[in-house]
mmCIF file of C-alpha atoms and ligand atoms in Angstrom:
data_model
loop_
_atom_site.group_PDB
_atom_site.id
_atom_site.type_symbol
_atom_site.label_atom_id
_atom_site.label_comp_id
_atom_site.label_asym_id
_atom_site.label_seq_id
_atom_site.Cartn_x
_atom_site.Cartn_y
_atom_site.Cartn_z
ATOM 1 C CA UNK A 1228 86.531 210.758 299.623
ATOM 2 C CA UNK A 1229 89.966 211.244 301.204
ATOM 3 C CA UNK A 1230 93.013 210.676 299.034
ATOM 4 C CA UNK A 1231 95.349 208.135 300.658
ATOM 5 C CA UNK A 1232 98.145 208.108 298.082
ATOM 6 C CA UNK A 1233 99.048 210.592 295.406
ATOM 7 C CA UNK A 1234 101.642 209.769 292.781
ATOM 8 C CA UNK A 1235 103.112 212.755 290.970
ATOM 9 C CA UNK A 1236 105.110 212.783 287.713
ATOM 10 C CA UNK A 1237 106.614 209.362 288.355
ATOM 11 C CA UNK A 1238 109.414 208.457 285.957
ATOM 12 C CA UNK A 1239 111.622 205.405 286.135
ATOM 13 C CA UNK A 1240 114.604 204.550 284.002
ATOM 14 C CA UNK A 1241 116.359 201.149 283.963
ATOM 15 C CA UNK A 1242 119.697 201.043 282.113
ATOM 16 C CA UNK A 1243 118.985 204.229 280.148
ATOM 17 C CA UNK A 1244 115.561 202.914 279.151
ATOM 18 C CA UNK A 1245 112.555 204.800 280.477
ATOM 19 C CA UNK A 1246 109.933 202.270 281.622
ATOM 20 C CA UNK A 1247 107.530 204.625 283.477
ATOM 21 C CA UNK A 1248 106.773 207.804 281.558
ATOM 22 C CA UNK A 1249 105.584 210.383 284.103
ATOM 23 C CA UNK A 1250 102.629 208.805 285.895
ATOM 24 C CA UNK A 1251 100.053 210.783 287.865
ATOM 25 C CA UNK A 1252 97.361 208.979 289.822
ATOM 26 C CA UNK A 1253 95.635 208.811 293.191
ATOM 27 C CA UNK A 1254 94.390 206.039 295.458
ATOM 28 C CA UNK A 1255 91.490 206.850 297.786
ATOM 29 C CA UNK A 1256 91.296 205.820 301.420
ATOM 30 C CA UNK A 1257 89.627 202.394 301.692
ATOM 31 C CA UNK A 1258 89.653 201.913 297.934
ATOM 32 C CA UNK A 1259 90.338 198.684 296.048
ATOM 33 C CA UNK A 1260 92.357 199.799 293.022
ATOM 34 C CA UNK A 1261 93.554 197.349 290.381
ATOM 35 C CA UNK A 1262 96.486 198.097 288.125
ATOM 36 C CA UNK A 1263 95.713 196.183 284.940
ATOM 37 C CA UNK A 1264 98.069 195.795 282.010
ATOM 38 C CA UNK A 1265 100.032 193.342 279.866
ATOM 39 C CA UNK A 1266 103.368 191.802 280.795
ATOM 40 C CA UNK A 1267 106.223 194.293 280.905
ATOM 41 C CA UNK A 1268 104.066 197.457 281.094
ATOM 42 C CA UNK A 1269 105.589 198.484 284.445
ATOM 43 C CA UNK A 1270 103.160 197.201 287.100
ATOM 44 C CA UNK A 1271 105.712 195.616 289.433
ATOM 45 C CA UNK A 1272 108.029 198.597 289.053
ATOM 46 C CA UNK A 1273 105.230 200.891 290.303
ATOM 47 C CA UNK A 1274 104.612 198.579 293.267
ATOM 48 C CA UNK A 1275 108.295 198.465 294.221
ATOM 49 C CA UNK A 1276 108.429 202.262 294.138
ATOM 50 C CA UNK A 1277 105.227 202.628 296.214
ATOM 51 C CA UNK A 1278 106.410 200.273 298.932
ATOM 52 C CA UNK A 1279 109.924 201.722 299.048
ATOM 53 C CA UNK A 1280 111.993 198.881 297.585
ATOM 54 C CA UNK A 1281 113.033 201.004 294.605
ATOM 55 C CA UNK A 1282 113.809 204.734 294.430
ATOM 56 C CA UNK A 1283 112.177 206.336 291.368
ATOM 57 C CA UNK A 1284 114.329 208.223 288.864
ATOM 58 C CA UNK A 1285 112.065 211.216 289.499
ATOM 59 C CA UNK A 1286 108.636 212.067 290.839
ATOM 60 C CA UNK A 1287 106.932 211.909 294.227
ATOM 61 C CA UNK A 1288 104.900 209.519 296.342
ATOM 62 C CA UNK A 1289 102.613 211.374 298.776
ATOM 63 C CA UNK A 1290 100.810 209.502 301.576
ATOM 64 C CA UNK A 1291 98.198 211.357 303.656
ATOM 65 C CA UNK A 1292 99.611 214.618 302.313
ATOM 66 C CA UNK A 1293 103.209 213.806 303.324
ATOM 67 C CA UNK A 1294 106.011 213.233 300.815
ATOM 68 C CA UNK A 1295 107.331 209.708 301.544
ATOM 69 C CA UNK A 1296 109.439 209.295 298.396
ATOM 70 C CA UNK A 1297 112.659 208.978 300.404
ATOM 71 C CA UNK A 1298 111.237 207.040 303.354
ATOM 72 C CA UNK A 1299 112.446 203.474 304.013
ATOM 73 C CA UNK A 1300 110.035 200.603 303.389
ATOM 74 C CA UNK A 1301 109.744 199.785 307.089
ATOM 75 C CA UNK A 1302 108.364 203.251 307.882
ATOM 76 C CA UNK A 1303 105.645 203.321 305.219
ATOM 77 C CA UNK A 1304 102.996 201.160 306.965
ATOM 78 C CA UNK A 1305 102.414 199.201 303.792
ATOM 79 C CA UNK A 1306 102.244 195.439 303.365
ATOM 80 C CA UNK A 1307 102.763 193.321 300.279
ATOM 81 C CA UNK A 1308 101.524 189.920 299.098
ATOM 82 C CA UNK A 1309 103.512 188.275 296.309
ATOM 83 C CA UNK A 1310 102.617 185.679 293.701
ATOM 84 C CA UNK A 1311 104.791 182.976 295.264
ATOM 85 C CA UNK A 1312 103.617 183.343 298.910
ATOM 86 C CA UNK A 1313 107.216 183.467 300.243
ATOM 87 C CA UNK A 1314 106.293 181.614 303.442
ATOM 88 C CA UNK A 1315 108.805 180.180 305.915
ATOM 89 C CA UNK A 1316 108.606 176.471 305.113
ATOM 90 C CA UNK A 1317 110.028 175.332 308.456
ATOM 91 C CA UNK A 1318 107.389 177.214 310.473
ATOM 92 C CA UNK A 1319 103.720 176.454 311.111
ATOM 93 C CA UNK A 1320 100.885 178.675 309.919
ATOM 94 C CA UNK A 1321 100.856 180.350 313.338
ATOM 95 C CA UNK A 1322 104.644 180.734 313.274
ATOM 96 C CA UNK A 1323 104.514 182.413 309.883
ATOM 97 C CA UNK A 1324 101.798 184.866 310.864
ATOM 98 C CA UNK A 1325 103.232 185.804 314.270
ATOM 99 C CA UNK A 1326 106.866 185.999 313.124
ATOM 100 C CA UNK A 1327 106.960 189.711 312.308
ATOM 101 C CA UNK A 1328 104.679 190.539 315.235
ATOM 102 C CA UNK A 1329 107.244 189.003 317.597
ATOM 103 C CA UNK A 1330 110.092 191.079 316.204
ATOM 104 C CA UNK A 1331 108.327 194.372 316.845
ATOM 105 C CA UNK A 1332 108.473 195.451 320.502
ATOM 106 C CA UNK A 1333 105.000 197.000 320.425
ATOM 107 C CA UNK A 1334 103.215 194.000 318.953
ATOM 108 C CA UNK A 1335 105.241 191.290 320.713
ATOM 109 C CA UNK A 1336 103.169 190.955 323.923
ATOM 110 C CA UNK A 1337 99.978 190.163 321.995
ATOM 111 C CA UNK A 1338 101.608 188.462 318.982
ATOM 112 C CA UNK A 1339 99.993 185.057 319.449
ATOM 113 C CA UNK A 1340 96.562 186.499 320.124
ATOM 114 C CA UNK A 1341 96.657 188.858 317.117
ATOM 115 C CA UNK A 1342 97.985 186.120 314.821
ATOM 116 C CA UNK A 1343 95.267 183.707 315.968
ATOM 117 C CA UNK A 1344 92.586 186.313 315.279
ATOM 118 C CA UNK A 1345 93.614 186.991 311.664
ATOM 119 C CA UNK A 1346 94.142 183.287 310.990
ATOM 120 C CA UNK A 1347 90.525 182.841 312.001
ATOM 121 C CA UNK A 1348 89.474 185.764 309.758
ATOM 122 C CA UNK A 1349 90.948 184.060 306.705
ATOM 123 C CA UNK A 1350 89.377 180.724 307.647
ATOM 124 C CA UNK A 1351 92.526 178.781 308.512
ATOM 125 C CA UNK A 1352 92.009 178.041 312.238
ATOM 126 C CA UNK A 1353 91.920 174.286 311.713
ATOM 127 C CA UNK A 1354 95.305 174.415 309.956
ATOM 128 C CA UNK A 1355 97.079 176.622 312.473
ATOM 129 C CA UNK A 1356 99.702 174.030 313.509
ATOM 130 C CA UNK A 1357 100.442 172.792 309.966
ATOM 131 C CA UNK A 1358 103.530 173.627 307.959
ATOM 132 C CA UNK A 1359 103.001 175.236 304.526
ATOM 133 C CA UNK A 1360 103.821 172.096 302.485
ATOM 134 C CA UNK A 1361 100.715 170.416 303.912
ATOM 135 C CA UNK A 1362 98.464 173.185 302.583
ATOM 136 C CA UNK A 1363 97.030 173.784 299.112
ATOM 137 C CA UNK A 1364 98.237 176.746 297.054
ATOM 138 C CA UNK A 1365 95.107 178.723 297.899
ATOM 139 C CA UNK A 1366 95.538 178.027 301.620
ATOM 140 C CA UNK A 1367 99.188 179.055 301.459
ATOM 141 C CA UNK A 1368 98.206 182.304 299.806
ATOM 142 C CA UNK A 1369 95.678 182.891 302.595
ATOM 143 C CA UNK A 1370 98.516 182.453 305.119
ATOM 144 C CA UNK A 1371 100.481 185.090 303.215
ATOM 145 C CA UNK A 1372 97.457 187.410 303.284
ATOM 146 C CA UNK A 1373 96.963 186.758 307.034
ATOM 147 C CA UNK A 1374 100.618 187.500 307.689
ATOM 148 C CA UNK A 1375 100.283 190.856 305.943
ATOM 149 C CA UNK A 1376 96.946 191.719 307.599
ATOM 150 C CA UNK A 1377 98.386 190.919 311.053
ATOM 151 C CA UNK A 1378 100.778 193.854 310.714
ATOM 152 C CA UNK A 1379 97.756 196.127 310.331
ATOM 153 C CA UNK A 1380 99.151 198.042 307.345
ATOM 154 C CA UNK A 1381 97.420 201.165 306.066
ATOM 155 C CA UNK A 1382 97.831 199.977 302.488
ATOM 156 C CA UNK A 1383 98.159 196.419 301.165
ATOM 157 C CA UNK A 1384 99.774 195.808 297.785
ATOM 158 C CA UNK A 1385 99.244 192.595 295.842
ATOM 159 C CA UNK A 1386 101.463 191.532 292.932
ATOM 160 C CA UNK A 1387 99.508 188.987 290.870
ATOM 161 C CA UNK A 1388 98.697 186.957 294.016
ATOM 162 C CA UNK A 1389 96.496 184.425 292.219
ATOM 163 C CA UNK A 1390 98.534 183.693 289.126
ATOM 164 C CA UNK A 1391 99.949 180.420 290.489
ATOM 165 C CA UNK A 1392 96.505 179.076 291.433
ATOM 166 C CA UNK A 1393 93.958 177.030 289.506
ATOM 167 C CA UNK A 1394 90.733 178.633 288.246
ATOM 168 C CA UNK A 1395 88.424 177.345 291.002
ATOM 169 C CA UNK A 1396 90.800 178.386 293.775
ATOM 170 C CA UNK A 1397 91.163 181.817 292.209
ATOM 171 C CA UNK A 1398 87.412 182.301 292.255
ATOM 172 C CA UNK A 1399 87.027 181.369 295.917
ATOM 173 C CA UNK A 1400 90.064 183.380 296.991
ATOM 174 C CA UNK A 1401 88.722 186.328 295.034
ATOM 175 C CA UNK A 1402 85.478 186.265 297.073
ATOM 176 C CA UNK A 1403 87.490 185.872 300.243
ATOM 177 C CA UNK A 1404 89.660 188.863 299.393
ATOM 178 C CA UNK A 1405 86.644 191.055 298.708
ATOM 179 C CA UNK A 1406 85.165 190.018 302.052
ATOM 180 C CA UNK A 1407 88.441 190.731 303.864
ATOM 181 C CA UNK A 1408 88.682 194.150 302.272
ATOM 182 C CA UNK A 1409 85.167 195.069 303.345
ATOM 183 C CA UNK A 1410 85.811 193.812 306.860
ATOM 184 C CA UNK A 1411 89.180 195.501 307.386
ATOM 185 C CA UNK A 1412 88.270 198.519 305.252
ATOM 186 C CA UNK A 1413 91.885 198.706 304.138
ATOM 187 C CA UNK A 1414 93.239 200.442 301.061
ATOM 188 C CA UNK A 1415 94.296 197.799 298.554
ATOM 189 C CA UNK A 1416 96.299 198.046 295.332
ATOM 190 C CA UNK A 1417 96.043 194.908 293.270
ATOM 191 C CA UNK A 1418 98.221 194.151 290.268
ATOM 192 C CA UNK A 1419 96.904 191.824 287.628
ATOM 193 C CA UNK A 1420 96.921 191.153 283.904
ATOM 194 C CA UNK A 1421 93.548 189.370 284.235
ATOM 195 C CA UNK A 1422 90.685 191.606 283.078
ATOM 196 C CA UNK A 1423 88.016 189.497 284.749
ATOM 197 C CA UNK A 1424 89.768 189.601 288.111
ATOM 198 C CA UNK A 1425 90.166 193.377 287.949
ATOM 199 C CA UNK A 1426 86.495 193.863 287.125
ATOM 200 C CA UNK A 1427 85.295 191.486 289.849
ATOM 201 C CA UNK A 1428 87.328 193.079 292.624
ATOM 202 C CA UNK A 1429 87.856 196.761 292.006
ATOM 203 C CA UNK A 1430 86.309 200.081 292.940
ATOM 204 C CA UNK A 1431 88.494 201.576 290.229
ATOM 205 C CA UNK A 1432 90.862 200.142 287.639
ATOM 206 C CA UNK A 1433 93.994 201.781 286.292
ATOM 207 C CA UNK A 1434 94.709 200.408 282.820
ATOM 208 C CA UNK A 1435 98.359 200.605 281.737
ATOM 209 C CA UNK A 1436 100.280 200.008 278.555
ATOM 210 C CA UNK A 1437 104.023 200.407 277.935
ATOM 211 C CA UNK A 1438 104.726 202.561 280.968
ATOM 212 C CA UNK A 1439 101.767 204.930 280.545
ATOM 213 C CA UNK A 1440 98.348 205.158 282.157
ATOM 214 C CA UNK A 1441 95.610 204.662 279.606
ATOM 215 C CA UNK A 1442 92.630 205.213 281.913
ATOM 216 C CA UNK A 1443 91.796 205.233 285.620
ATOM 217 C CA UNK A 1444 88.097 204.859 286.305
ATOM 218 C CA UNK A 1445 85.325 202.637 287.668
ATOM 219 C CA UNK A 1446 84.702 199.340 285.842
ATOM 220 C CA UNK A 1447 81.331 200.689 284.652
ATOM 221 C CA UNK A 1448 82.842 203.844 283.151
ATOM 222 C CA UNK A 1449 85.664 201.922 281.473
ATOM 223 C CA UNK A 1450 83.131 199.697 279.747
ATOM 224 C CA UNK A 1451 80.910 202.648 278.815
ATOM 225 C CA UNK A 1452 83.718 204.993 277.740
ATOM 226 C CA UNK A 1453 87.038 203.317 276.940
ATOM 227 C CA UNK A 1454 89.561 206.176 276.819
ATOM 228 C CA UNK A 1455 91.883 204.762 274.143
ATOM 229 C CA UNK A 1456 91.904 202.071 271.422
ATOM 230 C CA UNK A 1457 94.208 200.056 273.686
ATOM 231 C CA UNK A 1458 91.608 199.996 276.475
ATOM 232 C CA UNK A 1459 88.962 198.907 273.997
ATOM 233 C CA UNK A 1460 91.115 196.043 272.707
ATOM 234 C CA UNK A 1461 92.892 194.885 275.853
ATOM 235 C CA UNK A 1462 89.974 195.236 278.240
ATOM 236 C CA UNK A 1463 86.639 195.183 276.463
ATOM 237 C CA UNK A 1464 87.396 192.918 273.485
ATOM 238 C CA UNK A 1465 89.086 190.407 275.790
ATOM 239 C CA UNK A 1466 86.158 190.333 278.202
ATOM 240 C CA UNK A 1467 83.722 189.897 275.316
ATOM 241 C CA UNK A 1468 85.802 187.066 273.876
ATOM 242 C CA UNK A 1469 85.691 185.295 277.231
ATOM 243 C CA UNK A 1470 81.929 185.639 277.520
ATOM 244 C CA UNK A 1471 81.438 184.474 273.928
ATOM 245 C CA UNK A 1472 83.664 181.441 274.329
ATOM 246 C CA UNK A 1473 81.748 180.344 277.428
ATOM 247 C CA UNK A 1474 78.213 181.106 276.329
ATOM 248 C CA UNK A 1475 78.060 178.106 273.982
ATOM 249 C CA UNK A 1476 78.305 175.826 277.022
ATOM 250 C CA UNK A 1477 75.456 177.496 278.835
ATOM 251 C CA UNK A 1478 71.980 176.284 278.060
ATOM 252 C CA UNK A 1479 69.704 178.980 276.715
ATOM 253 C CA UNK A 1480 72.532 181.378 275.912
ATOM 254 C CA UNK A 1481 73.027 181.997 272.235
HETATM 255 N N1 LIG B 2338 115.680 195.335 287.571
HETATM 256 C C1 LIG B 2338 115.457 195.663 286.294
HETATM 257 N N2 LIG B 2338 116.467 196.013 285.468
HETATM 258 C C2 LIG B 2338 116.251 196.350 284.173
HETATM 259 N N3 LIG B 2338 115.040 196.380 283.606
HETATM 260 C C3 LIG B 2338 113.985 196.052 284.358
HETATM 261 C C4 LIG B 2338 114.134 195.660 285.743
HETATM 262 N N4 LIG B 2338 112.905 195.383 286.243
HETATM 263 C C5 LIG B 2338 112.044 195.572 285.236
HETATM 264 N N5 LIG B 2338 112.669 195.966 284.112
HETATM 265 C C6 LIG B 2338 112.016 196.305 282.825
HETATM 266 O O1 LIG B 2338 111.036 197.305 283.085
HETATM 267 C C7 LIG B 2338 109.841 197.065 282.344
HETATM 268 C C8 LIG B 2338 108.660 196.927 283.312
HETATM 269 O O2 LIG B 2338 108.854 195.759 284.082
HETATM 270 P P1 LIG B 2338 107.815 195.312 285.223
HETATM 271 O O3 LIG B 2338 108.432 194.166 285.937
HETATM 272 O O4 LIG B 2338 107.437 196.503 286.026
HETATM 273 O O5 LIG B 2338 106.574 194.851 284.340
HETATM 274 P P2 LIG B 2338 105.209 194.130 284.788
HETATM 275 O O6 LIG B 2338 104.105 194.956 284.232
HETATM 276 O O7 LIG B 2338 105.225 193.868 286.241
HETATM 277 O O8 LIG B 2338 105.268 192.755 283.964
HETATM 278 P P3 LIG B 2338 104.721 191.278 284.354
HETATM 279 O O9 LIG B 2338 103.228 191.310 284.135
HETATM 280 O O10 LIG B 2338 105.400 190.384 283.361
HETATM 281 O O11 LIG B 2338 105.114 190.982 285.775
HETATM 282 C C9 LIG B 2338 110.116 195.832 281.511
HETATM 283 O O12 LIG B 2338 110.511 196.241 280.240
HETATM 284 C C10 LIG B 2338 111.264 195.145 282.230
HETATM 285 O O13 LIG B 2338 112.051 194.405 281.354
HETATM 286 MG MG1 LIG B 2339 105.190 192.096 287.384
#
């Protein structure tokens, strides 16, 4: 499998405090990788460095074999979806999705057509002329996903995109996201502190704690062979607690 991104010896220091302690990891082409870890462990900092919004204190980001550590965000062909959608409230769904396409000279001629196509892909065609405030949270997040997909990025980064949504919406959006990833075959890096979400979505999961990588492996291997006590507690014990707390409601389960 081809390596899409390689991160080498990544260190980041904020105000004399080191928050990323020399990370090394890879992301494969077409892979869905989750970065899973508790609040404050450095997930968003990694994402900001990958997309080019923050220069690391040291280390390298390699994409397709090329060092892009110093490249501006606009030249990286990466898209990002945030927790709070960040939609233009005065524009319709179509307006939001075609906005960036209209700015770029290459995509401008077919902006409306391309925007319409991705809006259909995420199941929002019937809402295309609505403004965001008339949509549910889950629908707004689908607009944000459509807007990112429309730019045809090589890599899409998600920073806790479901954390503002209710449980049922999260489940349906999760299925939708998996379907979109299979359809577009894009490389996705998904940040979450939700174990269940990471396990449901990912080809591989990178478990982090306090600025260090604890384990990067498939969900199956993490369950079978947790690399550290932290992985056992934060990932496996938490998942088991969830299953146990639900099983009493399910007939026949003990
Ligand atoms: N701009 C900043 N200036 C100073 N310290 C920062 C800054 N951004 C983040 N930090 C610190 O760096 C560490 C990692 O923060 P980061 O936002 O990457 O964590 P996170 O894993 O995304 O957490 P959460 O799950 O709460 O979003 C934290 O200790 C945080 O306080
Ligand atoms: Mg964060």
